[in-house]
Coordinates of C-alpha atoms in Angstrom, one line a residue:
V1366 CA 9.8 22.2 -18.9
R1367 CA 9.6 21.2 -15.3
G1368 CA 12.5 21.5 -12.9
A1369 CA 13.5 18.8 -10.4
N1370 CA 11.5 20.6 -7.7
D1371 CA 8.4 20.6 -9.9
R1372 CA 8.1 16.9 -10.3
I1373 CA 5.1 15.1 -8.9
Q1374 CA 6.1 13.7 -5.5
L1375 CA 4.8 10.2 -5.0
G1376 CA 4.5 7.9 -1.9
F1377 CA 3.7 4.2 -1.7
I1378 CA 1.8 2.7 1.2
G1379 CA 2.3 -1.0 1.3
V1380 CA 5.4 -2.2 -0.5
G1381 CA 4.7 -5.9 -0.9
R1382 CA 4.8 -7.9 -4.1
R1383 CA 2.3 -5.8 -6.1
A1384 CA 3.9 -2.5 -5.1
S1385 CA 7.4 -3.8 -5.8
Y1386 CA 6.3 -4.9 -9.3
L1387 CA 4.7 -1.4 -10.0
I1388 CA 7.8 0.4 -8.6
Q1389 CA 10.1 -1.6 -10.8
H1390 CA 8.0 -1.7 -14.0
E1391 CA 5.7 1.3 -14.1
D1392 CA 6.6 4.5 -15.9
F1393 CA 5.6 7.3 -13.5
G1394 CA 6.2 10.0 -16.1
E1395 CA 6.9 13.2 -14.3
G1396 CA 6.4 11.5 -11.0
R1397 CA 9.2 10.7 -8.6
I1398 CA 8.9 8.3 -5.6
V1399 CA 10.1 10.1 -2.5
S1400 CA 8.8 7.9 0.4
V1401 CA 7.3 4.5 1.2
A1402 CA 5.3 3.3 4.2
D1403 CA 4.8 -0.3 5.4
C1404 CA 4.1 -1.7 8.9
S1405 CA 6.8 -4.3 8.1
K1406 CA 10.4 -3.1 8.6
Q1407 CA 11.5 -6.1 6.5
S1408 CA 9.3 -4.9 3.6
L1409 CA 10.8 -1.4 3.9
A1410 CA 14.3 -2.8 3.8
K1411 CA 13.5 -4.8 0.7
A1412 CA 11.9 -1.7 -0.9
A1413 CA 15.2 0.1 -0.4
T1414 CA 16.8 -2.2 -2.9
L1415 CA 14.3 -2.0 -5.7
L1416 CA 15.8 0.8 -7.8
P1417 CA 19.0 2.8 -7.8
D1418 CA 17.4 5.7 -6.0
S1419 CA 15.4 3.6 -3.5
P1420 CA 17.8 4.1 -0.6
N1421 CA 16.9 7.9 -0.8
W1422 CA 13.2 7.3 -0.2
A1423 CA 12.1 8.2 3.3
P1424 CA 10.8 5.1 5.0
Y1425 CA 7.9 5.0 7.4
T1426 CA 6.3 2.3 9.5
D1427 CA 3.2 4.5 9.9
Y1428 CA 1.7 6.0 6.8
R1429 CA 0.2 8.9 8.8
H1430 CA 3.7 10.1 9.7
M1431 CA 4.5 10.1 6.0
F1432 CA 1.4 12.3 5.4
D1433 CA 2.6 14.7 8.1
R1434 CA 6.3 14.9 7.2
Q1435 CA 6.5 14.5 3.4
K1436 CA 5.5 17.0 0.7
L1437 CA 3.5 14.6 -1.4
D1438 CA 1.2 15.1 -4.3
A1439 CA -0.1 11.6 -4.6
V1440 CA 0.1 8.1 -3.0
F1441 CA -0.3 4.6 -4.3
I1442 CA -2.1 2.5 -1.7
E1443 CA -1.1 -1.1 -2.2
T1444 CA -2.4 -2.6 1.1
T1445 CA -4.9 -5.3 1.9
T1446 CA -8.4 -4.6 0.7
H1447 CA -9.8 -4.1 4.2
A1448 CA -7.2 -1.4 5.1
R1449 CA -7.2 0.4 1.7
A1450 CA -10.5 2.4 2.2
R1451 CA -9.5 4.0 5.5
I1452 CA -6.1 4.9 4.3
A1453 CA -7.5 6.3 1.1
M1454 CA -10.0 8.5 3.0
Q1455 CA -7.1 9.8 5.2
A1456 CA -5.0 10.5 2.1
L1457 CA -7.8 12.4 0.4
E1458 CA -8.4 14.4 3.6
A1459 CA -4.6 15.3 3.5
G1460 CA -5.2 16.7 0.0
L1461 CA -3.4 13.9 -1.9
D1462 CA -4.4 12.2 -5.1
V1463 CA -5.0 8.5 -4.5
Y1464 CA -4.3 5.5 -6.7
A1465 CA -5.7 2.5 -5.0
D1466 CA -7.5 0.2 -7.4
E1467 CA -7.1 -3.5 -7.8
P1468 CA -5.8 -4.6 -11.2
R1469 CA -8.4 -4.6 -13.9
V1470 CA -9.3 -8.1 -15.1
P1471 CA -9.9 -8.2 -18.9
A1472 CA -13.5 -8.7 -19.8
A1473 CA -12.6 -11.6 -22.1
L1474 CA -11.0 -13.5 -19.2
V1475 CA -14.1 -12.9 -17.0
A1476 CA -16.3 -14.2 -19.8
C1477 CA -14.1 -17.3 -20.3
E1478 CA -16.1 -20.4 -19.2
R1479 CA -12.9 -22.3 -18.1
A1480 CA -11.3 -19.4 -16.1
V1481 CA -11.3 -19.5 -12.3
L1482 CA -10.4 -16.1 -10.8
L1483 CA -8.8 -16.4 -7.4
P1484 CA -7.9 -13.0 -5.9
H1485 CA -5.5 -12.9 -3.0
V1486 CA -4.6 -16.6 -3.2
A1487 CA -1.4 -15.9 -1.2
S1488 CA -3.5 -15.3 1.9
A1489 CA -5.7 -18.3 1.3
T1490 CA -3.9 -20.9 3.4
E1491 CA -5.8 -22.3 6.3
E1492 CA -3.1 -21.1 8.7
T1493 CA -3.2 -17.6 7.3
R1494 CA -7.0 -17.4 7.4
H1495 CA -7.0 -18.6 11.1
A1496 CA -4.3 -16.1 12.0
M1497 CA -6.3 -13.3 10.2
A1498 CA -9.5 -14.3 12.1
K1499 CA -7.7 -14.4 15.4
L1500 CA -6.3 -10.9 14.7
V1501 CA -9.8 -9.6 14.1
V1502 CA -11.0 -11.1 17.4
D1503 CA -7.9 -9.8 19.3
N1504 CA -8.4 -6.3 17.9
L1505 CA -12.1 -6.3 18.9
A1506 CA -11.3 -7.5 22.4
S1507 CA -8.7 -4.7 22.7
H1508 CA -11.3 -2.1 21.6
F1509 CA -14.0 -3.3 23.9
A1510 CA -11.5 -3.4 26.8
G1511 CA -10.9 0.3 26.2
R1512 CA -7.4 -0.2 24.7
P1513 CA -6.2 0.9 21.3
P1514 CA -6.3 -1.7 18.5
L1515 CA -3.3 -4.0 18.2
T1516 CA -2.9 -3.4 14.5
P1517 CA -4.2 0.1 13.6
V1518 CA -4.6 1.0 10.0

């Protein structure tokens, strides 16, 4: 029998819709969420309302600080696809187990002739795509000017 201090300490990086769903509906077994990280303070505030113990989670706007300050065993990385790989590498280097996979699509759905699979539809508006492209260009310009990136991951 494990004691309270022996439970698996979990952190979430990215606490948007998918992470919120997992937090509210997933059975983490012997795992216990102890901290969350998101670059959006609004998302962190919303995460603090998800479960009765959510206000006790240590919030971070920089996941690297979470790695440095929390005693974690594993992290769920629920960020955008382009950010996930770097964060996963840093988490592995920190000695953490990493859960960072997209949801599995059932083979029967993939094989269905009438199915159209549209990942990340929420970011598919023309305005969002233009803003994302501008952000890439602005980050590159900052890098080549010898300044740090505007949105480090």
